[in-house]
Amino acid sequence: MENKTHLVDEITGHRRMRRNRKADWTRRLVQENRLTVDDLIWPIFLIPGNGIIEPIPAMPGVNRMTVDKAVEAAKEAADLGIPALATFPNIEMELRDETGSNSLEKNNLINLASAAIKKAVPNIGVITDVALDPFTSHGHDGILRGNEIVNDETVEQVARAAVYQADAGADIIAPSEMMDGRIGAIRQALDAAGHQNVGIMSYATKFSSAFYGPYREAISTGGLLKGDKKTYYIDPANGTEAVRDAALDVEEGADMLMVKPGLPYLDICWRLKEAFGLPTFAYQVSGEYAMIKAAAANGWIDGERVMFETLLAFKRAGCDGILTYFAMDVARYLARK
Ligand code: PBG
């Protein structure tokens, strides 16, 4: 029995928050949010060729894979219960040009991967990005004319690319290039091509962030990028603008919303979920992953605990799921438990 002091008793009265925290069983009983394998979307990087898995230095534990290896990885992910993958291609430099024309090749790397994965592992969801950055020689997400990333021409192209992606087997199109009007245009194009069941997960609030650094290494756009993406991504200072931008996507027919990056933008996750009630996802991006990995490698934090804590924070902030490079680690951990 603890010695009570008159002073604390007078202040707390009968109110003691610690009663519910006193044992493992009470803590489990009152736990408000839980992370499960069903919350995970695993982003993977693709390279041309066969039989190759290559590490990405700025993202320890993350690899680029050829399509055959991606199929094996997809099988493993499905066996662990991961609901969906998000694929990002690192294509040959010779195939990149001013307009990102390879995005309109029926059998480009991302479409070959979708077809192969859906054939071998039909019950894992495939989510594909239609932004042009993996395909452009300047690393921008849209078509560059003079000094401008032109909006409407880019929207037309990404809508056409979305149809090829759906033809190849993509289940959800996830446009990340933040052009105005893209959700409506993609919805129309998909419907006109008979893809009524292909969904759209809008990268509704994509911020102009420094946290994307390692991703640009992963798909080799870092050295290419001229200038920055401030004329199309959202200023990190703006929350209300982000909600307005998401509202347009909802109006235009988005089935799901995404917030990107994740942890620095939990307020946006909460605001979108409150405002629209759509399935809402956070993208724990490459820089967030790299920071945790680097600190853990130095012994400065417990990497596994920080991983779980950050992912749970997304759930608490109202997210239905998380795109995370930790997906396989988490799924394996949960499977062992
Ligand atoms: C671009 C795109 C980005 C990411 C995915 N698609 C950002 C960018 O380079 O501008 C970032 C993902 C990550 O950092 O993990 N369309």
Tab-separated table of C-alpha atoms and ligand atoms in Angstrom:
chain	number	residue	atom	x	y	z
A	1	MET	CA	0.000	0.000	0.000
A	2	GLU	CA	1.242	3.395	-0.970
A	3	ASN	CA	1.421	6.102	1.626
A	4	LYS	CA	-1.154	8.751	0.817
A	5	THR	CA	-0.398	12.347	1.517
A	6	HIS	CA	-3.142	14.668	2.463
A	7	LEU	CA	-2.022	17.189	-0.151
A	8	VAL	CA	-2.429	14.989	-3.243
A	9	ASP	CA	-5.671	13.521	-1.943
A	10	GLU	CA	-7.113	16.973	-1.621
A	11	ILE	CA	-6.248	17.812	-5.192
A	12	THR	CA	-7.265	14.549	-6.916
A	13	GLY	CA	-10.273	13.684	-4.791
A	14	HIS	CA	-11.344	10.244	-6.051
A	15	ARG	CA	-10.036	10.950	-9.565
A	16	ARG	CA	-6.974	8.835	-10.299
A	17	MET	CA	-6.057	8.305	-13.965
A	18	ARG	CA	-3.483	5.706	-13.027
A	19	ARG	CA	-6.100	3.145	-11.921
A	20	ASN	CA	-6.642	2.155	-15.572
A	21	ARG	CA	-2.917	1.990	-16.218
A	22	LYS	CA	-2.014	-0.187	-13.259
A	23	ALA	CA	-1.532	-3.541	-15.040
A	24	ASP	CA	-0.995	-4.983	-18.443
A	25	TRP	CA	-4.561	-6.319	-18.465
A	26	THR	CA	-6.152	-2.951	-17.635
A	27	ARG	CA	-4.031	-1.250	-20.251
A	28	ARG	CA	-5.097	-3.775	-22.881
A	29	LEU	CA	-8.710	-3.378	-21.814
A	30	VAL	CA	-8.777	0.403	-22.232
A	31	GLN	CA	-6.574	0.651	-25.333
A	32	GLU	CA	-8.398	2.861	-27.846
A	33	ASN	CA	-6.503	2.162	-31.048
A	34	ARG	CA	-4.795	-0.892	-32.456
A	35	LEU	CA	-2.544	-1.473	-35.396
A	36	THR	CA	-3.288	-4.580	-37.436
A	37	VAL	CA	-1.965	-6.019	-40.667
A	38	ASP	CA	-5.150	-4.776	-42.359
A	39	ASP	CA	-3.925	-1.202	-41.890
A	40	LEU	CA	-0.849	-1.623	-44.070
A	41	ILE	CA	-0.078	-0.658	-47.650
A	42	TRP	CA	3.430	-1.606	-48.756
A	43	PRO	CA	5.173	0.716	-51.283
A	44	ILE	CA	7.685	-1.127	-53.489
A	45	PHE	CA	10.222	0.026	-56.084
A	46	LEU	CA	10.552	-1.603	-59.499
A	47	ILE	CA	13.521	-1.879	-61.864
A	48	PRO	CA	13.776	-3.374	-65.344
A	49	GLY	CA	15.395	-6.778	-65.875
A	50	ASN	CA	15.181	-10.130	-64.207
A	51	GLY	CA	16.267	-11.685	-60.935
A	52	ILE	CA	17.644	-8.496	-59.393
A	53	ILE	CA	17.118	-7.114	-55.890
A	54	GLU	CA	19.201	-4.026	-55.153
A	55	PRO	CA	19.359	-2.076	-51.894
A	56	ILE	CA	18.603	1.660	-51.673
A	57	PRO	CA	21.356	3.225	-49.529
A	58	ALA	CA	19.232	6.013	-48.023
A	59	MET	CA	16.485	3.537	-47.102
A	60	PRO	CA	18.148	0.659	-45.233
A	61	GLY	CA	16.068	-2.500	-45.592
A	62	VAL	CA	14.243	-1.257	-48.716
A	63	ASN	CA	15.120	-2.639	-52.151
A	64	ARG	CA	14.424	-2.057	-55.799
A	65	MET	CA	13.179	-5.237	-57.476
A	66	THR	CA	12.674	-6.593	-60.951
A	67	VAL	CA	9.130	-7.698	-61.786
A	68	ASP	CA	9.772	-11.405	-61.078
A	69	LYS	CA	11.115	-10.527	-57.621
A	70	ALA	CA	8.217	-8.139	-57.038
A	71	VAL	CA	5.838	-11.032	-57.727
A	72	GLU	CA	7.616	-13.125	-55.082
A	73	ALA	CA	7.459	-10.209	-52.654
A	74	ALA	CA	3.755	-9.757	-53.385
A	75	LYS	CA	3.135	-13.430	-52.583
A	76	GLU	CA	4.959	-13.076	-49.305
A	77	ALA	CA	3.017	-9.902	-48.464
A	78	ALA	CA	-0.305	-11.570	-49.295
A	79	ASP	CA	0.583	-14.580	-47.143
A	80	LEU	CA	1.206	-12.225	-44.243
A	81	GLY	CA	-2.191	-10.622	-44.841
A	82	ILE	CA	-1.074	-7.252	-46.195
A	83	PRO	CA	-4.073	-5.916	-48.171
A	84	ALA	CA	-2.292	-3.880	-50.853
A	85	LEU	CA	0.927	-2.795	-52.545
A	86	ALA	CA	1.795	0.577	-54.069
A	87	THR	CA	4.274	0.347	-56.936
A	88	PHE	CA	6.857	2.915	-58.094
A	89	PRO	CA	9.050	2.362	-61.159
A	90	ASN	CA	12.692	3.333	-61.637
A	91	ILE	CA	12.899	3.243	-65.431
A	92	GLU	CA	15.933	3.519	-67.718
A	93	MET	CA	17.236	7.061	-68.223
A	94	GLU	CA	16.976	6.608	-72.032
A	95	LEU	CA	13.219	6.203	-71.673
A	96	ARG	CA	12.723	9.493	-69.813
A	97	ASP	CA	11.781	12.589	-71.789
A	98	GLU	CA	10.276	16.081	-71.481
A	99	THR	CA	6.682	14.858	-71.469
A	100	GLY	CA	7.079	11.515	-69.714
A	101	SER	CA	5.823	9.682	-72.774
A	102	ASN	CA	6.715	6.252	-71.371
A	103	SER	CA	3.765	6.672	-68.987
A	104	LEU	CA	1.585	6.049	-72.055
A	105	GLU	CA	3.318	2.795	-73.023
A	106	LYS	CA	0.922	-0.067	-72.481
A	107	ASN	CA	3.748	-2.393	-71.450
A	108	ASN	CA	5.881	-0.036	-69.413
A	109	LEU	CA	7.510	-1.221	-66.197
A	110	ILE	CA	4.684	-0.306	-63.850
A	111	ASN	CA	2.051	-1.953	-66.069
A	112	LEU	CA	4.104	-5.128	-66.557
A	113	ALA	CA	4.416	-5.369	-62.795
A	114	SER	CA	0.669	-4.884	-62.205
A	115	ALA	CA	-0.187	-7.568	-64.754
A	116	ALA	CA	2.336	-10.050	-63.348
A	117	ILE	CA	1.360	-9.431	-59.724
A	118	LYS	CA	-2.388	-9.664	-60.369
A	119	LYS	CA	-1.899	-12.878	-62.336
A	120	ALA	CA	0.182	-14.595	-59.650
A	121	VAL	CA	-1.374	-13.043	-56.544
A	122	PRO	CA	-4.924	-12.017	-57.467
A	123	ASN	CA	-6.002	-11.266	-53.909
A	124	ILE	CA	-3.540	-8.517	-53.120
A	125	GLY	CA	-4.586	-5.004	-54.119
A	126	VAL	CA	-2.356	-3.098	-56.536
A	127	ILE	CA	-2.261	0.680	-56.219
A	128	THR	CA	-0.479	2.655	-58.924
A	129	ASP	CA	0.635	6.283	-59.056
A	130	VAL	CA	0.045	8.208	-62.287
A	131	ALA	CA	2.371	11.134	-61.612
A	132	LEU	CA	4.863	11.638	-64.430
A	133	ASP	CA	8.038	12.066	-62.351
A	134	PRO	CA	9.409	8.539	-62.918
A	135	PHE	CA	9.068	9.152	-66.669
A	136	THR	CA	10.286	12.720	-67.166
A	137	SER	CA	13.842	13.815	-67.912
A	138	HIS	CA	13.417	16.767	-65.509
A	139	GLY	CA	11.945	14.859	-62.547
A	140	HIS	CA	8.765	16.928	-62.378
A	141	ASP	CA	5.367	15.305	-61.929
A	142	GLY	CA	3.915	16.967	-65.016
A	143	ILE	CA	4.733	18.157	-68.511
A	144	LEU	CA	7.251	20.999	-68.575
A	145	ARG	CA	6.692	23.733	-71.199
A	146	GLY	CA	9.216	26.527	-70.885
A	147	ASN	CA	9.336	27.141	-67.159
A	148	GLU	CA	5.865	25.902	-66.414
A	149	ILE	CA	4.411	22.574	-65.387
A	150	VAL	CA	1.324	22.799	-67.554
A	151	ASN	CA	-1.842	21.713	-65.797
A	152	ASP	CA	-4.467	20.710	-68.321
A	153	GLU	CA	-2.180	18.898	-70.728
A	154	THR	CA	-0.741	16.936	-67.795
A	155	VAL	CA	-4.239	16.046	-66.587
A	156	GLU	CA	-5.134	14.658	-70.015
A	157	GLN	CA	-2.006	12.548	-70.049
A	158	VAL	CA	-2.356	11.174	-66.536
A	159	ALA	CA	-5.992	10.282	-67.256
A	160	ARG	CA	-4.880	8.299	-70.313
A	161	ALA	CA	-2.068	6.675	-68.335
A	162	ALA	CA	-4.595	5.738	-65.637
A	163	VAL	CA	-6.632	3.790	-68.204
A	164	TYR	CA	-3.536	1.804	-69.284
A	165	GLN	CA	-2.772	1.137	-65.627
A	166	ALA	CA	-6.305	-0.120	-65.047
A	167	ASP	CA	-6.117	-2.224	-68.238
A	168	ALA	CA	-2.966	-3.822	-66.831
A	169	GLY	CA	-4.760	-4.752	-63.611
A	170	ALA	CA	-4.313	-1.867	-61.181
A	171	ASP	CA	-7.150	-1.905	-58.635
A	172	ILE	CA	-6.754	1.647	-57.400
A	173	ILE	CA	-5.298	4.633	-59.226
A	174	ALA	CA	-3.462	6.995	-56.909
A	175	PRO	CA	-2.567	10.283	-58.595
A	176	SER	CA	0.162	12.154	-56.724
A	177	GLU	CA	0.944	15.004	-59.108
A	178	MET	CA	-1.481	17.548	-57.588
A	179	MET	CA	-2.725	19.008	-60.889
A	180	ASP	CA	-6.121	20.719	-60.670
A	181	GLY	CA	-9.039	18.682	-61.974
A	182	ARG	CA	-7.189	15.390	-62.156
A	183	ILE	CA	-9.576	13.312	-60.044
A	184	GLY	CA	-12.599	14.165	-62.170
A	185	ALA	CA	-10.688	13.599	-65.407
A	186	ILE	CA	-9.349	10.219	-64.247
A	187	ARG	CA	-12.812	9.127	-63.077
A	188	GLN	CA	-14.308	10.045	-66.464
A	189	ALA	CA	-11.555	8.304	-68.399
A	190	LEU	CA	-11.793	5.137	-66.291
A	191	ASP	CA	-15.571	4.992	-66.622
A	192	ALA	CA	-15.444	5.581	-70.373
A	193	ALA	CA	-13.058	2.626	-70.649
A	194	GLY	CA	-15.319	0.348	-68.615
A	195	HIS	CA	-13.286	0.538	-65.411
A	196	GLN	CA	-16.142	1.485	-63.084
A	197	ASN	CA	-14.731	-0.763	-60.366
A	198	VAL	CA	-11.272	0.760	-60.357
A	199	GLY	CA	-11.041	3.156	-57.427
A	200	ILE	CA	-9.201	6.420	-56.931
A	201	MET	CA	-7.100	7.137	-53.881
A	202	SER	CA	-6.290	10.799	-54.105
A	203	TYR	CA	-2.963	12.069	-52.831
A	204	ALA	CA	-5.307	14.831	-51.731
A	205	THR	CA	-2.951	16.798	-49.615
A	206	LYS	CA	0.568	16.421	-50.816
A	207	PHE	CA	2.877	18.942	-49.270
A	208	SER	CA	5.971	20.514	-50.765
A	209	SER	CA	8.206	18.611	-48.383
A	210	ALA	CA	11.871	17.885	-47.804
A	211	PHE	CA	10.917	14.437	-46.505
A	212	TYR	CA	10.828	12.935	-50.030
A	213	GLY	CA	14.627	12.958	-50.427
A	214	PRO	CA	15.359	9.217	-50.216
A	215	TYR	CA	12.457	8.371	-52.557
A	216	ARG	CA	14.031	10.534	-55.239
A	217	GLU	CA	17.186	8.470	-54.858
A	218	ALA	CA	15.094	5.286	-55.061
A	219	ILE	CA	13.631	6.182	-58.468
A	220	SER	CA	16.693	8.193	-59.587
A	221	THR	CA	14.970	11.548	-60.008
A	222	GLY	CA	16.942	13.418	-57.356
A	223	GLY	CA	19.722	14.521	-59.679
A	224	LEU	CA	17.298	15.378	-62.468
A	225	LEU	CA	14.922	17.699	-60.681
A	226	LYS	CA	15.212	21.303	-61.808
A	227	GLY	CA	13.865	23.750	-59.275
A	228	ASP	CA	11.225	22.544	-56.863
A	229	LYS	CA	7.589	21.437	-56.826
A	230	LYS	CA	6.153	24.473	-55.055
A	231	THR	CA	3.869	25.483	-57.931
A	232	TYR	CA	1.847	22.300	-57.528
A	233	TYR	CA	2.382	20.804	-54.045
A	234	ILE	CA	0.877	22.481	-50.956
A	235	ASP	CA	2.861	24.869	-48.754
A	236	PRO	CA	3.609	23.073	-45.443
A	237	ALA	CA	2.332	26.211	-43.677
A	238	ASN	CA	-1.231	25.756	-44.974
A	239	GLY	CA	-3.836	23.553	-43.308
A	240	THR	CA	-7.081	25.172	-44.419
A	241	GLU	CA	-5.902	25.256	-48.031
A	242	ALA	CA	-5.201	21.522	-47.755
A	243	VAL	CA	-8.770	20.879	-46.594
A	244	ARG	CA	-10.137	22.941	-49.514
A	245	ASP	CA	-7.977	21.033	-51.987
A	246	ALA	CA	-9.215	17.713	-50.569
A	247	ALA	CA	-12.835	18.953	-50.821
A	248	LEU	CA	-12.413	19.366	-54.578
A	249	ASP	CA	-11.090	15.805	-54.877
A	250	VAL	CA	-14.068	14.491	-52.919
A	251	GLU	CA	-16.442	16.423	-55.193
A	252	GLU	CA	-14.676	15.081	-58.281
A	253	GLY	CA	-15.129	11.482	-57.135
A	254	ALA	CA	-12.198	10.355	-54.986
A	255	ASP	CA	-12.967	7.104	-53.143
A	256	MET	CA	-10.184	7.510	-50.610
A	257	LEU	CA	-7.938	10.329	-49.448
A	258	MET	CA	-4.283	10.370	-48.552
A	259	VAL	CA	-2.127	12.743	-46.554
A	260	LYS	CA	1.550	12.944	-47.421
A	261	PRO	CA	4.014	13.132	-45.669
A	262	GLY	CA	2.564	11.516	-42.561
A	263	LEU	CA	3.811	12.268	-39.093
A	264	PRO	CA	4.397	16.032	-39.471
A	265	TYR	CA	0.826	16.328	-40.831
A	266	LEU	CA	-1.314	14.455	-38.302
A	267	ASP	CA	-3.506	17.549	-37.907
A	268	ILE	CA	-4.396	17.257	-41.593
A	269	CYS	CA	-5.271	13.551	-41.201
A	270	TRP	CA	-7.635	14.466	-38.392
A	271	ARG	CA	-9.183	17.406	-40.258
A	272	LEU	CA	-9.827	15.400	-43.441
A	273	LYS	CA	-11.373	12.493	-41.567
A	274	GLU	CA	-13.607	14.886	-39.617
A	275	ALA	CA	-14.578	16.918	-42.670
A	276	PHE	CA	-15.299	14.152	-45.191
A	277	GLY	CA	-15.460	10.787	-43.429
A	278	LEU	CA	-13.838	9.086	-46.412
A	279	PRO	CA	-11.342	6.282	-45.886
A	280	THR	CA	-8.231	8.288	-45.082
A	281	PHE	CA	-4.633	7.158	-45.393
A	282	ALA	CA	-1.284	8.586	-44.412
A	283	TYR	CA	1.914	8.053	-46.368
A	284	GLN	CA	4.822	7.634	-43.957
A	285	VAL	CA	7.310	8.771	-46.561
A	286	SER	CA	10.900	7.869	-47.294
A	287	GLY	CA	12.459	10.618	-45.151
A	288	GLU	CA	10.380	9.628	-42.133
A	289	TYR	CA	11.489	6.021	-42.600
A	290	ALA	CA	15.134	7.008	-43.090
A	291	MET	CA	15.198	9.134	-39.928
A	292	ILE	CA	13.905	6.279	-37.794
A	293	LYS	CA	16.325	3.803	-39.382
A	294	ALA	CA	19.312	6.128	-38.989
A	295	ALA	CA	18.638	6.932	-35.342
A	296	ALA	CA	18.031	3.261	-34.574
A	297	ALA	CA	21.252	2.240	-36.343
A	298	ASN	CA	23.126	4.664	-34.103
A	299	GLY	CA	21.522	3.201	-30.998
A	300	TRP	CA	19.846	6.540	-30.258
A	301	ILE	CA	16.281	5.182	-30.293
A	302	ASP	CA	14.634	1.778	-30.125
A	303	GLY	CA	13.711	1.499	-33.808
A	304	GLU	CA	11.026	-1.142	-33.382
A	305	ARG	CA	9.177	0.733	-30.660
A	306	VAL	CA	9.381	4.026	-32.537
A	307	MET	CA	8.058	2.290	-35.666
A	308	PHE	CA	4.995	1.004	-33.801
A	309	GLU	CA	4.457	4.284	-31.982
A	310	THR	CA	4.453	6.318	-35.200
A	311	LEU	CA	2.081	3.905	-36.940
A	312	LEU	CA	-0.299	3.891	-33.985
A	313	ALA	CA	-0.226	7.699	-33.994
A	314	PHE	CA	-1.738	7.606	-37.502
A	315	LYS	CA	-4.582	5.434	-36.239
A	316	ARG	CA	-5.195	7.788	-33.318
A	317	ALA	CA	-5.260	10.712	-35.775
A	318	GLY	CA	-8.156	9.070	-37.622
A	319	CYS	CA	-6.369	7.204	-40.407
A	320	ASP	CA	-7.792	3.957	-41.743
A	321	GLY	CA	-4.408	2.791	-42.917
A	322	ILE	CA	-0.819	3.731	-43.629
A	323	LEU	CA	1.473	3.461	-46.628
A	324	THR	CA	4.727	2.500	-44.956
A	325	TYR	CA	8.087	0.991	-45.874
A	326	PHE	CA	7.836	-0.814	-42.522
A	327	ALA	CA	4.821	-2.825	-43.743
A	328	MET	CA	6.625	-6.171	-44.022
A	329	ASP	CA	8.481	-5.736	-40.721
A	330	VAL	CA	5.223	-4.944	-38.951
A	331	ALA	CA	3.338	-7.788	-40.635
A	332	ARG	CA	6.041	-10.293	-39.679
A	333	TYR	CA	6.102	-9.022	-36.124
A	334	LEU	CA	2.305	-9.247	-35.805
A	335	ALA	CA	2.327	-12.749	-37.323
A	336	ARG	CA	4.833	-13.937	-34.673
A	337	LYS	CA	2.751	-12.592	-31.805
B	1	PBG	C1	6.049	12.013	-56.801
B	1	PBG	C2	6.157	11.128	-55.620
B	1	PBG	C3	6.822	11.465	-54.447
B	1	PBG	C4	6.772	10.350	-53.613
B	1	PBG	C5	6.010	9.373	-54.258
B	1	PBG	N1	5.634	9.878	-55.524
B	1	PBG	C6	7.435	12.720	-54.011
B	1	PBG	C7	8.348	13.451	-54.886
B	1	PBG	O1	9.432	12.984	-55.204
B	1	PBG	O2	8.006	14.551	-55.245
B	1	PBG	C8	7.418	10.299	-52.278
B	1	PBG	C9	7.380	9.030	-51.546
B	1	PBG	C10	8.337	8.970	-50.428
B	1	PBG	O3	9.092	9.924	-50.150
B	1	PBG	O4	8.365	7.915	-49.781
B	1	PBG	N2	4.973	11.859	-57.591
